[in-house]
Amino acid sequence: MFEDLLRGWDGEHAVTRYDRPSDSWILVCIHSTQLGPAMGGTRLKTYAGPEQALADGLRLAAGMTRKLAVLGLPCGGGKAVLAVPSVPDGAERQRLLERYAELVESLGGSFVTGPDVNTGSADMDVIGTRTRHVFCRSSANGGSGDPSVHTARGVFHGIRASLAHAFGSDDLSARRVLVQGTGSVGAKLASLLSEAGAEVVVSDLDEGRALATGRQTVPPDVALETDCDVYAPCALGATLSAETIPRLRCRVVAGAANNQLATAEDGDRLRERGVLYAPDFVINGGGALHGIGLEHLDWDEARLELEVARIGDTLTRIYEQADAEGVTTAEAAERLAAERLTGGAVSATARNAGD
Ligand code: NAD
């Protein structure tokens, strides 16, 4: 199974290690170093088996190549998966991260990592004790900290660009936006939108979190049917499917969640319904710009803000290209990523990948 997965993958290489003390698999997948060192988060997760973990890592690494290329960053794509029997904490977690960090260090900077599912700045601090090739450590440890503020700002710029394309004006004052998920990104996005004059409606499985935003709430099971101009998915992926798309009552879908389309065909379904879709791997790139820009490219805050604002410009270009070529916005985004790589077609693995 490992053989089949690696044979069928178009990336550069994967480093696989069985970590005996924790009975875990450490899988570092380096999809591309064509534009620069491979960058990607460290995912700490339980899987049905090591094959499923490797499949996830390979797919996610390809998605990072596409994402960082479309953002115009001089970086390749990678991803690390720590496939654990159960998510550890305390000393056990620390020791696993240290052993993993030594492996990252041994790769000589060809792979640089940051937070992902189940890992955060505190884990990056631990990794940073054994390797320089890490970003988003806490600010107390010299890192750039939580990237969600810039993810939210990037989505905000993306929403404005989407409104301009859909309605001919990016003015938010007459617009109604549904923010689904009021966690790290969604709560910040809701504030930015309100400050710009939008009417913001929020929904979260955790009702307390939704209420804490001080805005009108809708129950999660009917959120998608909310009458609004913009639906901003900021919770979980795959909310756009054959079943949900007919129920949408919005003109634009633009939010931070990863892997919003359940299948590639859902991009066509949205287009057929006249819903403008901001490709997730473009609009949610502010977090990547934060970690990589501040720590790897020596940007200052002003440069970071400029680059985050450019997410809106990139989306405008994608929308214009999609219109001109009669393709979905997701397809146009993939074409832009391919242009920024070798000028060749974006890989099949990347097309099916998320981050
Ligand atoms: P988070 O865990 O802080 O918040 C997610 C929120 O969604 C939680 O409050 C949770 O209760 C809520 N939620 C879960 N299922 C829901 C449902 N069915 N209906 C309504 N609410 C639901 O996560 P986050 O960091 O804010 O990230 C949000 C999304 O954006 C995720 O998909 C993440 O992968 C993506 N993303 C985040 C960043 C970042 O910088 N944090 C960067 C890129 C992409």
Short mmCIF file of C-alpha atoms and ligand atoms in Angstrom, two decimals:
data_model
loop_
_atom_site.label_atom_id
_atom_site.label_comp_id
_atom_site.label_asym_id
_atom_site.label_seq_id
_atom_site.Cartn_x
_atom_site.Cartn_y
_atom_site.Cartn_z
CA MET A 1 0.00 0.00 0.00
CA PHE A 2 2.84 2.47 0.86
CA GLU A 3 4.42 1.46 -2.47
CA ASP A 4 1.23 2.14 -4.43
CA LEU A 5 0.69 5.49 -2.74
CA LEU A 6 4.23 6.66 -3.42
CA ARG A 7 4.25 5.35 -7.00
CA GLY A 8 0.99 7.20 -7.72
CA TRP A 9 2.18 10.49 -6.21
CA ASP A 10 3.82 13.22 -8.24
CA GLY A 11 5.78 14.74 -5.34
CA GLU A 12 9.50 14.65 -4.66
CA HIS A 13 9.85 12.38 -1.65
CA ALA A 14 8.39 11.27 1.63
CA VAL A 15 10.40 10.47 4.73
CA THR A 16 8.72 7.78 6.78
CA ARG A 17 9.74 6.79 10.29
CA TYR A 18 8.19 4.44 12.80
CA ASP A 19 8.57 6.05 16.22
CA ARG A 20 8.78 3.06 18.54
CA PRO A 21 8.52 4.87 21.93
CA SER A 22 5.12 6.33 20.99
CA ASP A 23 4.02 3.62 18.55
CA SER A 24 3.46 6.41 16.03
CA TRP A 25 4.29 7.03 12.38
CA ILE A 26 6.15 10.20 11.48
CA LEU A 27 5.58 11.01 7.81
CA VAL A 28 7.16 14.06 6.21
CA CYS A 29 5.87 14.57 2.68
CA ILE A 30 7.87 16.93 0.47
CA HIS A 31 5.79 17.53 -2.62
CA SER A 32 7.79 20.28 -4.30
CA THR A 33 10.90 22.36 -3.68
CA GLN A 34 10.71 23.88 -7.13
CA LEU A 35 9.90 27.41 -5.96
CA GLY A 36 11.74 27.14 -2.62
CA PRO A 37 11.84 25.00 0.52
CA ALA A 38 8.74 22.90 1.13
CA MET A 39 6.50 24.55 3.73
CA GLY A 40 3.60 22.92 5.50
CA GLY A 41 2.01 22.27 8.85
CA THR A 42 2.43 19.38 11.25
CA ARG A 43 -0.78 17.43 11.70
CA LEU A 44 -1.14 15.34 14.87
CA LYS A 45 -3.93 12.86 14.42
CA THR A 46 -5.12 9.29 14.81
CA TYR A 47 -5.80 7.40 11.60
CA ALA A 48 -7.24 3.99 10.79
CA GLY A 49 -3.70 2.95 9.82
CA PRO A 50 -0.35 4.24 8.51
CA GLU A 51 -1.52 4.00 4.89
CA GLN A 52 -4.40 6.39 5.54
CA ALA A 53 -1.97 8.75 7.30
CA LEU A 54 0.46 8.65 4.39
CA ALA A 55 -2.36 9.18 1.87
CA ASP A 56 -3.49 12.25 3.85
CA GLY A 57 0.05 13.65 4.07
CA LEU A 58 0.75 13.17 0.35
CA ARG A 59 -2.54 14.82 -0.62
CA LEU A 60 -2.11 17.72 1.79
CA ALA A 61 1.50 18.35 0.72
CA ALA A 62 0.38 18.64 -2.92
CA GLY A 63 -2.31 21.10 -1.79
CA MET A 64 0.36 23.24 -0.12
CA THR A 65 2.36 23.46 -3.35
CA ARG A 66 -0.75 24.77 -5.10
CA LYS A 67 -1.67 27.16 -2.28
CA LEU A 68 1.78 28.72 -1.88
CA ALA A 69 2.21 29.03 -5.66
CA VAL A 70 -1.09 30.85 -6.08
CA LEU A 71 -0.11 33.23 -3.27
CA GLY A 72 3.08 34.00 -5.21
CA LEU A 73 5.38 32.83 -2.40
CA PRO A 74 8.89 31.53 -3.14
CA CYS A 75 8.11 28.27 -1.37
CA GLY A 76 7.26 24.72 -2.23
CA GLY A 77 4.68 22.52 -0.61
CA GLY A 78 5.01 19.91 2.11
CA LYS A 79 3.15 18.45 5.05
CA ALA A 80 4.02 16.34 8.05
CA VAL A 81 1.70 13.87 9.68
CA LEU A 82 2.30 12.42 13.14
CA ALA A 83 -0.06 9.45 13.13
CA VAL A 84 -0.53 8.66 16.80
CA PRO A 85 -2.55 5.89 18.54
CA SER A 86 -4.16 8.68 20.60
CA VAL A 87 -3.37 12.39 20.75
CA PRO A 88 -0.72 12.65 23.50
CA ASP A 89 -0.17 15.40 26.01
CA GLY A 90 2.37 16.30 28.70
CA ALA A 91 5.85 14.77 28.63
CA GLU A 92 4.86 12.10 26.12
CA ARG A 93 3.76 14.77 23.61
CA GLN A 94 6.89 16.81 24.22
CA ARG A 95 9.23 13.87 23.62
CA LEU A 96 7.45 12.87 20.42
CA LEU A 97 7.69 16.46 19.12
CA GLU A 98 11.39 16.58 20.02
CA ARG A 99 12.14 13.37 18.12
CA TYR A 100 10.12 14.64 15.18
CA ALA A 101 11.95 17.99 15.31
CA GLU A 102 15.30 16.20 15.10
CA LEU A 103 14.09 14.53 11.93
CA VAL A 104 13.02 17.92 10.51
CA GLU A 105 16.45 19.34 11.38
CA SER A 106 18.15 16.45 9.57
CA LEU A 107 16.36 17.48 6.37
CA GLY A 108 18.58 20.55 6.24
CA GLY A 109 15.85 23.15 5.65
CA SER A 110 14.23 21.44 2.66
CA PHE A 111 11.10 21.20 4.85
CA VAL A 112 9.91 23.99 7.18
CA THR A 113 6.89 23.40 9.37
CA GLY A 114 4.18 25.22 11.30
CA PRO A 115 0.89 24.49 13.11
CA ASP A 116 -1.94 22.38 11.72
CA VAL A 117 -4.75 20.20 13.07
CA ASN A 118 -4.07 19.53 16.80
CA THR A 119 -0.84 21.53 16.90
CA GLY A 120 -0.34 25.18 17.84
CA SER A 121 2.27 27.73 18.82
CA ALA A 122 3.17 25.90 22.06
CA ASP A 123 4.04 22.79 20.03
CA MET A 124 6.06 24.89 17.60
CA ASP A 125 8.00 26.19 20.62
CA VAL A 126 8.93 22.60 21.51
CA ILE A 127 9.89 21.81 17.91
CA GLY A 128 11.94 25.02 17.87
CA THR A 129 14.19 23.67 20.63
CA ARG A 130 15.58 21.09 18.16
CA THR A 131 15.34 22.76 14.74
CA ARG A 132 15.41 26.22 13.17
CA HIS A 133 13.05 25.07 10.46
CA VAL A 134 9.77 25.99 12.16
CA PHE A 135 7.43 29.00 12.14
CA CYS A 136 4.53 30.29 14.27
CA ARG A 137 6.30 29.71 17.58
CA SER A 138 4.87 31.93 20.31
CA SER A 139 6.02 35.55 20.29
CA ALA A 140 7.68 34.95 23.70
CA ASN A 141 9.94 32.48 21.90
CA GLY A 142 10.67 34.73 18.96
CA GLY A 143 7.94 33.43 16.66
CA SER A 144 5.04 35.12 14.92
CA GLY A 145 2.35 33.46 17.05
CA ASP A 146 -1.27 32.81 16.11
CA PRO A 147 -1.88 33.37 12.37
CA SER A 148 -5.69 33.52 12.58
CA VAL A 149 -5.83 37.34 12.65
CA HIS A 150 -4.29 37.45 9.19
CA THR A 151 -6.41 34.57 7.94
CA ALA A 152 -9.45 36.63 8.93
CA ARG A 153 -8.07 39.78 7.28
CA GLY A 154 -7.37 37.86 4.08
CA VAL A 155 -10.93 36.53 4.03
CA PHE A 156 -12.21 40.06 4.63
CA HIS A 157 -10.29 41.36 1.58
CA GLY A 158 -11.50 38.34 -0.37
CA ILE A 159 -15.12 39.08 0.50
CA ARG A 160 -14.74 42.67 -0.70
CA ALA A 161 -13.21 41.53 -3.99
CA SER A 162 -16.01 38.98 -4.40
CA LEU A 163 -18.69 41.60 -3.78
CA ALA A 164 -17.06 43.93 -6.30
CA HIS A 165 -17.16 41.16 -8.89
CA ALA A 166 -20.68 40.00 -8.11
CA PHE A 167 -22.39 43.35 -7.51
CA GLY A 168 -20.06 45.96 -9.02
CA SER A 169 -19.30 47.46 -5.59
CA ASP A 170 -17.30 46.26 -2.59
CA ASP A 171 -19.35 48.38 -0.20
CA LEU A 172 -20.31 46.24 2.77
CA SER A 173 -22.80 48.64 4.31
CA ALA A 174 -25.82 47.24 2.49
CA ARG A 175 -24.67 43.61 2.67
CA ARG A 176 -25.74 40.72 4.85
CA VAL A 177 -23.06 38.14 5.66
CA LEU A 178 -23.48 34.78 7.36
CA VAL A 179 -20.36 33.68 9.25
CA GLN A 180 -20.55 29.95 9.95
CA GLY A 181 -18.20 29.08 12.83
CA THR A 182 -17.11 31.74 15.29
CA GLY A 183 -13.79 30.24 16.36
CA SER A 184 -10.35 31.83 15.95
CA VAL A 185 -10.99 33.05 12.39
CA GLY A 186 -14.78 33.45 12.28
CA ALA A 187 -15.08 35.67 15.36
CA LYS A 188 -12.38 38.02 14.05
CA LEU A 189 -13.95 38.08 10.60
CA ALA A 190 -17.35 38.92 12.08
CA SER A 191 -15.82 41.96 13.82
CA LEU A 192 -14.05 43.18 10.68
CA LEU A 193 -17.26 42.88 8.67
CA SER A 194 -19.33 44.70 11.29
CA GLU A 195 -16.78 47.50 11.49
CA ALA A 196 -17.10 47.89 7.71
CA GLY A 197 -20.87 48.28 8.10
CA ALA A 198 -22.12 44.82 7.11
CA GLU A 199 -25.07 43.16 8.80
CA VAL A 200 -23.47 40.03 10.27
CA VAL A 201 -25.35 36.88 11.22
CA VAL A 202 -23.40 34.10 12.96
CA SER A 203 -23.84 30.41 13.61
CA ASP A 204 -21.79 27.98 15.70
CA LEU A 205 -22.37 24.49 17.08
CA ASP A 206 -21.17 25.97 20.35
CA GLU A 207 -24.03 28.38 20.98
CA GLY A 208 -22.10 30.23 23.68
CA ARG A 209 -19.40 31.10 21.17
CA ALA A 210 -21.93 32.40 18.67
CA LEU A 211 -23.66 34.49 21.34
CA ALA A 212 -20.34 35.86 22.58
CA THR A 213 -19.92 37.73 19.29
CA GLY A 214 -22.94 39.83 20.27
CA ARG A 215 -24.56 39.33 16.88
CA GLN A 216 -27.74 37.78 15.57
CA THR A 217 -27.42 33.99 15.60
CA VAL A 218 -28.99 31.22 13.53
CA PRO A 219 -29.14 27.53 14.53
CA PRO A 220 -26.42 25.43 12.80
CA ASP A 221 -28.89 23.05 11.11
CA VAL A 222 -30.57 25.85 9.15
CA ALA A 223 -27.58 28.17 8.74
CA LEU A 224 -27.05 27.35 5.08
CA GLU A 225 -30.59 28.44 4.23
CA THR A 226 -30.05 31.91 5.66
CA ASP A 227 -30.95 34.66 3.23
CA CYS A 228 -27.71 36.61 2.78
CA ASP A 229 -25.37 38.16 0.21
CA VAL A 230 -22.31 36.25 1.41
CA TYR A 231 -22.01 32.88 3.09
CA ALA A 232 -18.62 32.68 4.84
CA PRO A 233 -17.83 29.07 5.88
CA CYS A 234 -15.36 29.31 8.79
CA ALA A 235 -16.01 26.02 10.56
CA LEU A 236 -15.53 22.70 8.81
CA GLY A 237 -14.97 21.52 5.24
CA ALA A 238 -17.25 19.94 2.64
CA THR A 239 -20.24 22.17 3.39
CA LEU A 240 -20.83 22.65 -0.36
CA SER A 241 -22.32 19.53 -1.89
CA ALA A 242 -25.02 18.26 -4.24
CA GLU A 243 -27.33 18.21 -1.24
CA THR A 244 -26.56 21.69 0.19
CA ILE A 245 -25.93 23.83 -2.91
CA PRO A 246 -29.61 23.89 -3.98
CA ARG A 247 -30.49 25.18 -0.48
CA LEU A 248 -28.10 28.16 -0.53
CA ARG A 249 -29.68 31.61 -0.54
CA CYS A 250 -26.58 33.70 -1.15
CA ARG A 251 -24.80 35.25 -4.13
CA VAL A 252 -21.24 34.66 -2.89
CA VAL A 253 -19.47 31.91 -0.93
CA ALA A 254 -16.24 33.23 0.58
CA GLY A 255 -14.79 31.91 3.84
CA ALA A 256 -11.79 30.43 5.61
CA ALA A 257 -12.69 26.74 5.92
CA ASN A 258 -10.49 24.25 4.12
CA ASN A 259 -11.86 21.87 1.48
CA GLN A 260 -15.25 23.56 1.16
CA LEU A 261 -16.26 21.69 -1.98
CA ALA A 262 -17.31 18.11 -1.20
CA THR A 263 -16.35 17.12 -4.78
CA ALA A 264 -14.83 18.96 -7.75
CA GLU A 265 -18.26 18.88 -9.44
CA ASP A 266 -19.62 21.12 -6.70
CA GLY A 267 -17.66 23.99 -8.29
CA ASP A 268 -19.79 23.47 -11.42
CA ARG A 269 -22.97 23.24 -9.34
CA LEU A 270 -22.25 26.62 -7.73
CA ARG A 271 -21.50 28.17 -11.11
CA GLU A 272 -24.73 26.82 -12.56
CA ARG A 273 -26.66 28.34 -9.67
CA GLY A 274 -24.97 31.71 -10.23
CA VAL A 275 -23.13 31.61 -6.90
CA LEU A 276 -19.65 33.14 -6.99
CA TYR A 277 -17.22 30.86 -5.14
CA ALA A 278 -13.93 32.18 -3.71
CA PRO A 279 -11.60 29.16 -3.91
CA ASP A 280 -10.75 28.25 -0.31
CA PHE A 281 -7.04 27.70 -0.82
CA VAL A 282 -6.72 31.27 -2.15
CA ILE A 283 -8.95 33.20 0.24
CA ASN A 284 -7.67 31.48 3.39
CA GLY A 285 -3.99 32.11 2.59
CA GLY A 286 -3.52 34.94 5.11
CA GLY A 287 -2.32 32.52 7.81
CA ALA A 288 0.38 31.13 5.51
CA LEU A 289 1.44 34.67 4.57
CA HIS A 290 1.68 35.49 8.29
CA GLY A 291 3.97 32.62 9.30
CA ILE A 292 6.08 32.40 6.17
CA GLY A 293 6.23 36.13 5.49
CA LEU A 294 7.18 37.30 8.97
CA GLU A 295 9.55 34.48 9.81
CA HIS A 296 10.94 33.15 6.56
CA LEU A 297 10.87 36.15 4.24
CA ASP A 298 11.67 38.85 6.82
CA TRP A 299 8.58 40.91 6.03
CA ASP A 300 7.54 43.64 8.43
CA GLU A 301 3.91 44.17 9.46
CA ALA A 302 3.32 46.74 6.69
CA ARG A 303 4.50 44.33 3.99
CA LEU A 304 2.41 41.54 5.49
CA GLU A 305 -0.73 43.73 5.41
CA LEU A 306 -0.03 44.57 1.77
CA GLU A 307 0.37 40.92 0.83
CA VAL A 308 -2.77 39.93 2.74
CA ALA A 309 -4.72 42.65 0.89
CA ARG A 310 -3.41 41.20 -2.39
CA ILE A 311 -5.53 38.11 -1.74
CA GLY A 312 -8.40 40.28 -2.96
CA ASP A 313 -6.50 41.20 -6.15
CA THR A 314 -5.63 37.56 -6.78
CA LEU A 315 -9.29 36.60 -6.47
CA THR A 316 -10.31 39.36 -8.89
CA ARG A 317 -7.83 37.99 -11.42
CA ILE A 318 -9.18 34.46 -10.89
CA TYR A 319 -12.79 35.62 -11.36
CA GLU A 320 -11.92 37.49 -14.56
CA GLN A 321 -10.04 34.48 -15.89
CA ALA A 322 -12.91 32.14 -15.01
CA ASP A 323 -15.37 34.41 -16.87
CA ALA A 324 -13.09 34.77 -19.87
CA GLU A 325 -12.43 31.05 -20.16
CA GLY A 326 -15.85 29.80 -19.15
CA VAL A 327 -14.50 27.65 -16.31
CA THR A 328 -15.24 27.47 -12.60
CA THR A 329 -13.38 29.79 -10.25
CA ALA A 330 -11.75 26.72 -8.66
CA GLU A 331 -10.42 25.65 -12.06
CA ALA A 332 -9.17 29.17 -12.79
CA ALA A 333 -7.35 29.20 -9.44
CA GLU A 334 -5.69 25.89 -10.26
CA ARG A 335 -4.59 27.26 -13.62
CA LEU A 336 -3.04 30.29 -11.93
CA ALA A 337 -1.14 28.01 -9.54
CA ALA A 338 0.09 25.95 -12.50
CA GLU A 339 1.25 29.11 -14.30
CA ARG A 340 3.28 30.07 -11.27
CA LEU A 341 4.89 26.63 -11.13
CA THR A 342 6.55 25.38 -14.28
CA GLY A 343 3.99 26.75 -16.64
CA GLY A 344 2.78 23.17 -16.79
CA ALA A 345 -0.53 21.74 -15.65
CA VAL A 346 -1.17 21.62 -11.92
CA SER A 347 -0.77 18.10 -10.64
CA ALA A 348 -3.72 15.77 -10.35
CA THR A 349 -2.79 15.19 -6.70
CA ALA A 350 -2.87 18.93 -6.02
CA ARG A 351 -6.24 19.29 -7.72
CA ASN A 352 -7.78 16.88 -5.24
CA ALA A 353 -5.96 18.21 -2.25
CA GLY A 354 -6.82 20.47 0.60
CA ASP A 355 -4.68 21.94 3.32
P1 NAD B 1 -11.67 26.93 15.31
O1 NAD B 1 -11.61 25.52 15.72
O2 NAD B 1 -11.06 27.99 16.17
O3 NAD B 1 -13.20 27.37 15.07
C1 NAD B 1 -14.10 26.58 14.38
C2 NAD B 1 -15.49 26.88 14.95
O4 NAD B 1 -16.46 26.23 14.14
C3 NAD B 1 -15.70 26.38 16.37
O5 NAD B 1 -16.22 27.44 17.16
C4 NAD B 1 -16.70 25.24 16.22
O6 NAD B 1 -17.59 25.14 17.33
C5 NAD B 1 -17.45 25.69 14.99
N1 NAD B 1 -18.16 24.62 14.27
C6 NAD B 1 -17.76 23.36 14.02
N2 NAD B 1 -18.69 22.71 13.29
C7 NAD B 1 -19.70 23.60 13.06
C8 NAD B 1 -20.93 23.54 12.37
N3 NAD B 1 -21.35 22.42 11.77
N4 NAD B 1 -21.72 24.65 12.34
C9 NAD B 1 -21.31 25.79 12.96
N5 NAD B 1 -20.14 25.89 13.62
C10 NAD B 1 -19.36 24.81 13.68
O7 NAD B 1 -11.03 26.98 13.83
P2 NAD B 1 -10.38 28.22 13.09
O8 NAD B 1 -8.93 28.27 13.38
O9 NAD B 1 -11.23 29.42 13.31
O10 NAD B 1 -10.50 27.74 11.56
C11 NAD B 1 -11.76 27.72 10.91
C12 NAD B 1 -11.59 27.08 9.54
O11 NAD B 1 -10.64 27.83 8.77
C13 NAD B 1 -11.07 25.63 9.57
O12 NAD B 1 -11.62 24.92 8.50
C14 NAD B 1 -9.57 25.82 9.33
O13 NAD B 1 -8.99 24.66 8.76
C15 NAD B 1 -9.58 26.98 8.36
N6 NAD B 1 -8.33 27.75 8.37
C16 NAD B 1 -7.90 28.33 9.52
C17 NAD B 1 -6.72 29.07 9.52
C18 NAD B 1 -6.23 29.75 10.76
O14 NAD B 1 -5.36 30.64 10.66
N7 NAD B 1 -6.74 29.40 11.96
C19 NAD B 1 -5.97 29.21 8.32
C20 NAD B 1 -6.47 28.63 7.15
C21 NAD B 1 -7.65 27.90 7.18
#
